[in-house]
């Protein structure tokens, strides 16, 4: 959550900023799940740390733990899902090489290079033409949980693999809340 271990600040590859919103109950459940696992000896080399690392920014409103009571509000629930699913870590525009969810939330533009080729993260703000403001709920749901674009063609694996492996398992209430929240993101070009 804070991105700090007993040995110091964790590298940004551990995206703690996305988990600051975890409710105390959900955080305790994750810890209990981890503790229930059988110990396995690892041959991983010890970590090397080079100086201080800057913590990354969370989505505005998701910087501190949310509460179970707060999540009764569908828009809070949608923000929670977006934070934990890390939608805006990929889909926000970047400032100085890091996602900028404060000023460029959902604006897209980040480039992902994979063996399958380069893909640009889409603008998923409520902008009617540059973003997904004109998409129907059904089209958004299909993109998120199936990895299918508005034109019915598969999205690039950067998105589609997550859709299939993870987002397809979201509860109906979570998807609906996520879509409702996405529609509240300020339009960006
Ligand atoms: C690992 C980075 C990553 C994450 C995490 C991610 N996406 Fe994506 N997403 C992408 C990329 C890259 C594309 C563009 C794919 C393409 O153009 O084929 C995309 C495409 C989309 C599209 C289609 C938009 C369009 O104009 O075609 C939607 C909608 C979308 N993502 C929503 C989400 C939501 C909601 C989440 C969180 C539940 C999410 N994404 C998480 C990288 C990501």
PDB file of C-alpha atoms and ligand atoms in Angstrom:
ATOM      1  CA  UNK A   1       0.000   0.000   0.000  1.00  0.00           C
ATOM      2  CA  UNK A   2       2.705   2.484   0.977  1.00  0.00           C
ATOM      3  CA  UNK A   3       5.331   0.864  -1.263  1.00  0.00           C
ATOM      4  CA  UNK A   4       7.772   0.540   1.640  1.00  0.00           C
ATOM      5  CA  UNK A   5       9.152  -2.779   2.883  1.00  0.00           C
ATOM      6  CA  UNK A   6      11.218  -3.342   6.038  1.00  0.00           C
ATOM      7  CA  UNK A   7      14.259  -2.904   3.734  1.00  0.00           C
ATOM      8  CA  UNK A   8      13.211   0.373   2.112  1.00  0.00           C
ATOM      9  CA  UNK A   9      11.108   1.765  -0.715  1.00  0.00           C
ATOM     10  CA  UNK A  10      10.010  -0.806  -3.298  1.00  0.00           C
ATOM     11  CA  UNK A  11      10.847  -0.359  -6.993  1.00  0.00           C
ATOM     12  CA  UNK A  12       7.994   1.205  -9.031  1.00  0.00           C
ATOM     13  CA  UNK A  13       7.393  -2.147 -10.708  1.00  0.00           C
ATOM     14  CA  UNK A  14       5.436  -2.881  -7.501  1.00  0.00           C
ATOM     15  CA  UNK A  15       2.478  -0.570  -8.184  1.00  0.00           C
ATOM     16  CA  UNK A  16       1.578   0.253  -4.592  1.00  0.00           C
ATOM     17  CA  UNK A  17      -0.111   3.506  -5.604  1.00  0.00           C
ATOM     18  CA  UNK A  18      -2.945   1.410  -7.091  1.00  0.00           C
ATOM     19  CA  UNK A  19      -3.521  -0.335  -3.766  1.00  0.00           C
ATOM     20  CA  UNK A  20      -3.613   2.646  -1.415  1.00  0.00           C
ATOM     21  CA  UNK A  21      -7.397   2.667  -1.771  1.00  0.00           C
ATOM     22  CA  UNK A  22      -7.736  -0.887  -0.370  1.00  0.00           C
ATOM     23  CA  UNK A  23     -10.355  -1.005   2.368  1.00  0.00           C
ATOM     24  CA  UNK A  24      -9.049  -2.406   5.689  1.00  0.00           C
ATOM     25  CA  UNK A  25     -11.193  -5.538   5.154  1.00  0.00           C
ATOM     26  CA  UNK A  26      -9.875  -6.210   1.648  1.00  0.00           C
ATOM     27  CA  UNK A  27      -6.282  -5.531   2.675  1.00  0.00           C
ATOM     28  CA  UNK A  28      -6.591  -7.937   5.616  1.00  0.00           C
ATOM     29  CA  UNK A  29      -8.103 -10.542   3.290  1.00  0.00           C
ATOM     30  CA  UNK A  30      -5.135 -10.247   0.875  1.00  0.00           C
ATOM     31  CA  UNK A  31      -2.666 -10.598   3.775  1.00  0.00           C
ATOM     32  CA  UNK A  32      -4.563 -13.624   5.147  1.00  0.00           C
ATOM     33  CA  UNK A  33      -4.543 -15.205   1.667  1.00  0.00           C
ATOM     34  CA  UNK A  34      -0.766 -14.739   1.373  1.00  0.00           C
ATOM     35  CA  UNK A  35      -0.112 -16.098   4.862  1.00  0.00           C
ATOM     36  CA  UNK A  36      -2.168 -19.211   4.092  1.00  0.00           C
ATOM     37  CA  UNK A  37       0.198 -20.169   1.244  1.00  0.00           C
ATOM     38  CA  UNK A  38       2.782 -22.898   1.723  1.00  0.00           C
ATOM     39  CA  UNK A  39       6.308 -21.460   2.079  1.00  0.00           C
ATOM     40  CA  UNK A  40       8.504 -22.055  -0.996  1.00  0.00           C
ATOM     41  CA  UNK A  41      12.252 -21.524  -0.988  1.00  0.00           C
ATOM     42  CA  UNK A  42      13.293 -19.045  -3.659  1.00  0.00           C
ATOM     43  CA  UNK A  43      16.630 -18.826  -5.438  1.00  0.00           C
ATOM     44  CA  UNK A  44      15.928 -15.233  -6.507  1.00  0.00           C
ATOM     45  CA  UNK A  45      18.983 -13.009  -6.030  1.00  0.00           C
ATOM     46  CA  UNK A  46      18.818 -10.458  -3.209  1.00  0.00           C
ATOM     47  CA  UNK A  47      17.441  -7.029  -4.153  1.00  0.00           C
ATOM     48  CA  UNK A  48      19.870  -4.250  -4.967  1.00  0.00           C
ATOM     49  CA  UNK A  49      18.642  -0.775  -4.167  1.00  0.00           C
ATOM     50  CA  UNK A  50      20.005   2.388  -5.678  1.00  0.00           C
ATOM     51  CA  UNK A  51      18.966   5.511  -3.820  1.00  0.00           C
ATOM     52  CA  UNK A  52      15.492   6.812  -3.133  1.00  0.00           C
ATOM     53  CA  UNK A  53      12.625   6.080  -5.517  1.00  0.00           C
ATOM     54  CA  UNK A  54       9.791   8.529  -6.012  1.00  0.00           C
ATOM     55  CA  UNK A  55       6.364   7.123  -5.114  1.00  0.00           C
ATOM     56  CA  UNK A  56       3.927   7.209  -8.043  1.00  0.00           C
ATOM     57  CA  UNK A  57       0.643   9.074  -7.991  1.00  0.00           C
ATOM     58  CA  UNK A  58      -2.683   7.396  -7.267  1.00  0.00           C
ATOM     59  CA  UNK A  59      -5.940   8.344  -9.013  1.00  0.00           C
ATOM     60  CA  UNK A  60      -7.371  11.440  -7.259  1.00  0.00           C
ATOM     61  CA  UNK A  61      -9.783  10.164  -4.609  1.00  0.00           C
ATOM     62  CA  UNK A  62      -7.975   6.807  -4.307  1.00  0.00           C
ATOM     63  CA  UNK A  63      -4.893   8.001  -2.398  1.00  0.00           C
ATOM     64  CA  UNK A  64      -6.051   6.675   0.973  1.00  0.00           C
ATOM     65  CA  UNK A  65      -8.090   3.639   2.086  1.00  0.00           C
ATOM     66  CA  UNK A  66     -11.742   3.725   1.094  1.00  0.00           C
ATOM     67  CA  UNK A  67     -14.370   2.405   3.484  1.00  0.00           C
ATOM     68  CA  UNK A  68     -16.959  -0.338   3.069  1.00  0.00           C
ATOM     69  CA  UNK A  69     -19.681   2.264   3.710  1.00  0.00           C
ATOM     70  CA  UNK A  70     -18.209   4.542   1.017  1.00  0.00           C
ATOM     71  CA  UNK A  71     -18.248   1.706  -1.509  1.00  0.00           C
ATOM     72  CA  UNK A  72     -22.046   1.560  -1.266  1.00  0.00           C
ATOM     73  CA  UNK A  73     -21.882   4.529  -3.668  1.00  0.00           C
ATOM     74  CA  UNK A  74     -21.493   3.014  -7.188  1.00  0.00           C
ATOM     75  CA  UNK A  75     -19.135   5.805  -8.292  1.00  0.00           C
ATOM     76  CA  UNK A  76     -16.826   5.164  -5.326  1.00  0.00           C
ATOM     77  CA  UNK A  77     -16.989   1.464  -6.148  1.00  0.00           C
ATOM     78  CA  UNK A  78     -16.116   2.243  -9.782  1.00  0.00           C
ATOM     79  CA  UNK A  79     -13.134   4.355  -8.722  1.00  0.00           C
ATOM     80  CA  UNK A  80     -12.048   1.510  -6.420  1.00  0.00           C
ATOM     81  CA  UNK A  81     -12.212  -1.065  -9.224  1.00  0.00           C
ATOM     82  CA  UNK A  82     -10.355   1.263 -11.632  1.00  0.00           C
ATOM     83  CA  UNK A  83      -7.604   1.751  -9.072  1.00  0.00           C
ATOM     84  CA  UNK A  84      -7.169  -1.929  -8.190  1.00  0.00           C
ATOM     85  CA  UNK A  85      -7.425  -3.043 -11.848  1.00  0.00           C
ATOM     86  CA  UNK A  86      -4.802  -0.393 -12.684  1.00  0.00           C
ATOM     87  CA  UNK A  87      -6.751   0.913 -15.709  1.00  0.00           C
ATOM     88  CA  UNK A  88      -5.349   4.418 -15.348  1.00  0.00           C
ATOM     89  CA  UNK A  89      -1.731   3.323 -14.886  1.00  0.00           C
ATOM     90  CA  UNK A  90      -1.794   2.326 -18.547  1.00  0.00           C
ATOM     91  CA  UNK A  91      -4.447   4.697 -19.839  1.00  0.00           C
ATOM     92  CA  UNK A  92      -3.342   8.011 -18.296  1.00  0.00           C
ATOM     93  CA  UNK A  93      -1.103  10.341 -20.249  1.00  0.00           C
ATOM     94  CA  UNK A  94       2.461  10.666 -18.971  1.00  0.00           C
ATOM     95  CA  UNK A  95       4.375  13.587 -17.492  1.00  0.00           C
ATOM     96  CA  UNK A  96       8.147  13.176 -17.102  1.00  0.00           C
ATOM     97  CA  UNK A  97       7.874   9.508 -18.057  1.00  0.00           C
ATOM     98  CA  UNK A  98       5.323   8.555 -15.377  1.00  0.00           C
ATOM     99  CA  UNK A  99       1.527   8.225 -15.596  1.00  0.00           C
ATOM    100  CA  UNK A 100      -0.114  11.500 -14.559  1.00  0.00           C
ATOM    101  CA  UNK A 101      -3.583  10.633 -13.219  1.00  0.00           C
ATOM    102  CA  UNK A 102      -4.016  14.123 -11.780  1.00  0.00           C
ATOM    103  CA  UNK A 103      -3.766  16.114 -14.999  1.00  0.00           C
ATOM    104  CA  UNK A 104      -4.026  13.468 -17.727  1.00  0.00           C
ATOM    105  CA  UNK A 105      -6.430  10.864 -16.317  1.00  0.00           C
ATOM    106  CA  UNK A 106      -7.467   8.400 -19.024  1.00  0.00           C
ATOM    107  CA  UNK A 107      -6.019  10.497 -21.835  1.00  0.00           C
ATOM    108  CA  UNK A 108      -4.056   7.598 -23.345  1.00  0.00           C
ATOM    109  CA  UNK A 109      -0.909   7.880 -25.424  1.00  0.00           C
ATOM    110  CA  UNK A 110       1.403   5.583 -23.498  1.00  0.00           C
ATOM    111  CA  UNK A 111       3.237   3.243 -25.876  1.00  0.00           C
ATOM    112  CA  UNK A 112       3.624  -0.469 -25.102  1.00  0.00           C
ATOM    113  CA  UNK A 113       6.249  -2.410 -27.027  1.00  0.00           C
ATOM    114  CA  UNK A 114       5.711  -6.149 -27.044  1.00  0.00           C
ATOM    115  CA  UNK A 115       6.914  -8.995 -29.279  1.00  0.00           C
ATOM    116  CA  UNK A 116       3.535  -8.639 -31.052  1.00  0.00           C
ATOM    117  CA  UNK A 117       4.336  -4.991 -31.948  1.00  0.00           C
ATOM    118  CA  UNK A 118       3.796  -1.533 -30.482  1.00  0.00           C
ATOM    119  CA  UNK A 119       0.386  -0.488 -29.148  1.00  0.00           C
ATOM    120  CA  UNK A 120      -0.766   2.890 -27.923  1.00  0.00           C
ATOM    121  CA  UNK A 121      -3.035   3.015 -24.887  1.00  0.00           C
ATOM    122  CA  UNK A 122      -6.388   4.465 -25.935  1.00  0.00           C
ATOM    123  CA  UNK A 123      -8.062   7.595 -24.632  1.00  0.00           C
ATOM    124  CA  UNK A 124     -10.782   6.209 -22.338  1.00  0.00           C
ATOM    125  CA  UNK A 125     -12.077   9.538 -21.005  1.00  0.00           C
ATOM    126  CA  UNK A 126     -15.668  10.604 -21.586  1.00  0.00           C
ATOM    127  CA  UNK A 127     -14.623  12.672 -24.640  1.00  0.00           C
ATOM    128  CA  UNK A 128     -17.296  11.979 -27.314  1.00  0.00           C
ATOM    129  CA  UNK A 129     -14.882  11.510 -30.247  1.00  0.00           C
ATOM    130  CA  UNK A 130     -11.332  11.173 -28.849  1.00  0.00           C
ATOM    131  CA  UNK A 131     -12.439   9.049 -25.899  1.00  0.00           C
ATOM    132  CA  UNK A 132     -15.180   6.492 -25.279  1.00  0.00           C
ATOM    133  CA  UNK A 133     -17.985   8.954 -24.416  1.00  0.00           C
ATOM    134  CA  UNK A 134     -20.080   7.845 -27.395  1.00  0.00           C
ATOM    135  CA  UNK A 135     -19.677   4.112 -26.728  1.00  0.00           C
ATOM    136  CA  UNK A 136     -22.661   2.215 -25.318  1.00  0.00           C
ATOM    137  CA  UNK A 137     -22.356   0.463 -21.943  1.00  0.00           C
ATOM    138  CA  UNK A 138     -22.461  -2.845 -23.809  1.00  0.00           C
ATOM    139  CA  UNK A 139     -19.558  -1.845 -26.083  1.00  0.00           C
ATOM    140  CA  UNK A 140     -17.480  -0.745 -23.097  1.00  0.00           C
ATOM    141  CA  UNK A 141     -18.257  -3.909 -21.200  1.00  0.00           C
ATOM    142  CA  UNK A 142     -17.223  -6.041 -24.184  1.00  0.00           C
ATOM    143  CA  UNK A 143     -13.929  -4.132 -24.553  1.00  0.00           C
ATOM    144  CA  UNK A 144     -13.153  -4.523 -20.849  1.00  0.00           C
ATOM    145  CA  UNK A 145     -14.115  -8.145 -20.247  1.00  0.00           C
ATOM    146  CA  UNK A 146     -13.570  -9.677 -23.708  1.00  0.00           C
ATOM    147  CA  UNK A 147     -10.839  -7.459 -25.170  1.00  0.00           C
ATOM    148  CA  UNK A 148     -12.938  -6.624 -28.243  1.00  0.00           C
ATOM    149  CA  UNK A 149     -12.903  -3.164 -29.869  1.00  0.00           C
ATOM    150  CA  UNK A 150     -15.945  -1.134 -30.860  1.00  0.00           C
ATOM    151  CA  UNK A 151     -15.589  -2.446 -34.427  1.00  0.00           C
ATOM    152  CA  UNK A 152     -15.826  -6.046 -33.155  1.00  0.00           C
ATOM    153  CA  UNK A 153     -12.135  -6.780 -33.798  1.00  0.00           C
ATOM    154  CA  UNK A 154      -9.817  -8.023 -31.025  1.00  0.00           C
ATOM    155  CA  UNK A 155      -7.874  -5.349 -29.151  1.00  0.00           C
ATOM    156  CA  UNK A 156      -4.086  -5.683 -28.964  1.00  0.00           C
ATOM    157  CA  UNK A 157      -2.808  -8.307 -26.488  1.00  0.00           C
ATOM    158  CA  UNK A 158      -1.634  -5.614 -24.013  1.00  0.00           C
ATOM    159  CA  UNK A 159      -5.328  -5.079 -23.235  1.00  0.00           C
ATOM    160  CA  UNK A 160      -6.964  -8.277 -24.495  1.00  0.00           C
ATOM    161  CA  UNK A 161      -4.788 -10.599 -22.405  1.00  0.00           C
ATOM    162  CA  UNK A 162      -5.780  -8.739 -19.235  1.00  0.00           C
ATOM    163  CA  UNK A 163      -9.439  -8.823 -20.270  1.00  0.00           C
ATOM    164  CA  UNK A 164      -9.341 -12.579 -20.691  1.00  0.00           C
ATOM    165  CA  UNK A 165      -7.153 -13.433 -17.704  1.00  0.00           C
ATOM    166  CA  UNK A 166      -8.545 -10.971 -15.159  1.00  0.00           C
ATOM    167  CA  UNK A 167     -11.267  -8.490 -16.107  1.00  0.00           C
ATOM    168  CA  UNK A 168     -13.590 -11.258 -17.376  1.00  0.00           C
ATOM    169  CA  UNK A 169     -13.765 -12.477 -13.758  1.00  0.00           C
ATOM    170  CA  UNK A 170     -15.128  -9.219 -12.374  1.00  0.00           C
ATOM    171  CA  UNK A 171     -18.501  -9.298 -10.657  1.00  0.00           C
ATOM    172  CA  UNK A 172     -21.335  -7.713 -12.648  1.00  0.00           C
ATOM    173  CA  UNK A 173     -21.730  -4.973 -10.019  1.00  0.00           C
ATOM    174  CA  UNK A 174     -18.029  -4.088 -10.317  1.00  0.00           C
ATOM    175  CA  UNK A 175     -18.158  -3.787 -14.117  1.00  0.00           C
ATOM    176  CA  UNK A 176     -21.280  -1.635 -14.027  1.00  0.00           C
ATOM    177  CA  UNK A 177     -19.732   0.616 -11.369  1.00  0.00           C
ATOM    178  CA  UNK A 178     -16.474   0.853 -13.339  1.00  0.00           C
ATOM    179  CA  UNK A 179     -18.326   1.911 -16.501  1.00  0.00           C
ATOM    180  CA  UNK A 180     -20.431   4.457 -14.583  1.00  0.00           C
ATOM    181  CA  UNK A 181     -17.243   5.923 -13.082  1.00  0.00           C
ATOM    182  CA  UNK A 182     -15.405   5.978 -16.453  1.00  0.00           C
ATOM    183  CA  UNK A 183     -18.224   8.153 -17.770  1.00  0.00           C
ATOM    184  CA  UNK A 184     -17.453  10.738 -15.065  1.00  0.00           C
ATOM    185  CA  UNK A 185     -13.789  11.162 -16.122  1.00  0.00           C
ATOM    186  CA  UNK A 186     -13.291  14.661 -17.545  1.00  0.00           C
ATOM    187  CA  UNK A 187     -13.056  14.634 -21.368  1.00  0.00           C
ATOM    188  CA  UNK A 188      -9.477  14.949 -22.639  1.00  0.00           C
ATOM    189  CA  UNK A 189      -8.121  15.177 -26.166  1.00  0.00           C
TER     190      UNK A 189
HETATM  191  C1  LIG B   1      -1.281  -3.024 -19.244  1.00  0.00           C
HETATM  192  C2  LIG B   1      -1.931  -1.814 -19.683  1.00  0.00           C
HETATM  193  C3  LIG B   1      -3.436  -1.725 -19.659  1.00  0.00           C
HETATM  194  C4  LIG B   1      -4.284  -1.896 -18.598  1.00  0.00           C
HETATM  195  C5  LIG B   1      -3.932  -2.253 -17.144  1.00  0.00           C
HETATM  196  C6  LIG B   1      -5.621  -1.626 -19.089  1.00  0.00           C
HETATM  197  N1  LIG B   1      -5.584  -1.317 -20.411  1.00  0.00           N
HETATM  198 FE1  LIG B   1      -7.184  -0.864 -21.588  1.00  0.00          FE
HETATM  199  N2  LIG B   1      -5.990  -0.840 -23.220  1.00  0.00           N
HETATM  200  C7  LIG B   1      -4.603  -0.901 -23.195  1.00  0.00           C
HETATM  201  C8  LIG B   1      -4.099  -0.732 -24.546  1.00  0.00           C
HETATM  202  C9  LIG B   1      -2.638  -0.733 -24.975  1.00  0.00           C
HETATM  203  C10 LIG B   1      -5.243  -0.567 -25.385  1.00  0.00           C
HETATM  204  C11 LIG B   1      -5.256  -0.359 -26.910  1.00  0.00           C
HETATM  205  C12 LIG B   1      -5.514  -1.694 -27.588  1.00  0.00           C
HETATM  206  C13 LIG B   1      -5.681  -1.550 -29.078  1.00  0.00           C
HETATM  207  O1  LIG B   1      -5.686  -0.426 -29.607  1.00  0.00           O
HETATM  208  O2  LIG B   1      -5.850  -2.587 -29.743  1.00  0.00           O
HETATM  209  C14 LIG B   1      -6.409  -0.640 -24.509  1.00  0.00           C
HETATM  210  C15 LIG B   1      -7.731  -0.538 -24.947  1.00  0.00           C
HETATM  211  C16 LIG B   1      -8.819  -0.307 -24.110  1.00  0.00           C
HETATM  212  C17 LIG B   1     -10.151   0.029 -24.542  1.00  0.00           C
HETATM  213  C18 LIG B   1     -10.603   0.185 -26.002  1.00  0.00           C
HETATM  214  C19 LIG B   1     -10.585   1.655 -26.364  1.00  0.00           C
HETATM  215  C20 LIG B   1     -10.605   1.955 -27.844  1.00  0.00           C
HETATM  216  O3  LIG B   1     -10.711   3.160 -28.170  1.00  0.00           O
HETATM  217  O4  LIG B   1     -10.494   1.022 -28.661  1.00  0.00           O
HETATM  218  C21 LIG B   1     -10.906   0.219 -23.409  1.00  0.00           C
HETATM  219  C22 LIG B   1     -12.381   0.626 -23.345  1.00  0.00           C
HETATM  220  C23 LIG B   1     -10.051  -0.030 -22.284  1.00  0.00           C
HETATM  221  N3  LIG B   1      -8.788  -0.370 -22.734  1.00  0.00           N
HETATM  222  C24 LIG B   1     -10.441   0.077 -20.964  1.00  0.00           C
HETATM  223  C25 LIG B   1      -9.661  -0.356 -19.887  1.00  0.00           C
HETATM  224  C26 LIG B   1     -10.152  -0.462 -18.529  1.00  0.00           C
HETATM  225  C27 LIG B   1     -11.522  -0.016 -18.069  1.00  0.00           C
HETATM  226  C28 LIG B   1      -9.137  -0.997 -17.802  1.00  0.00           C
HETATM  227  C29 LIG B   1      -9.163  -1.404 -16.346  1.00  0.00           C
HETATM  228  C30 LIG B   1     -10.168  -2.388 -15.982  1.00  0.00           C
HETATM  229  C31 LIG B   1      -8.001  -1.174 -18.693  1.00  0.00           C
HETATM  230  N4  LIG B   1      -8.365  -0.794 -19.945  1.00  0.00           N
HETATM  231  C32 LIG B   1      -6.758  -1.662 -18.291  1.00  0.00           C
HETATM  232  C33 LIG B   1      -3.806  -1.103 -22.089  1.00  0.00           C
HETATM  233  C34 LIG B   1      -4.271  -1.372 -20.808  1.00  0.00           C
END
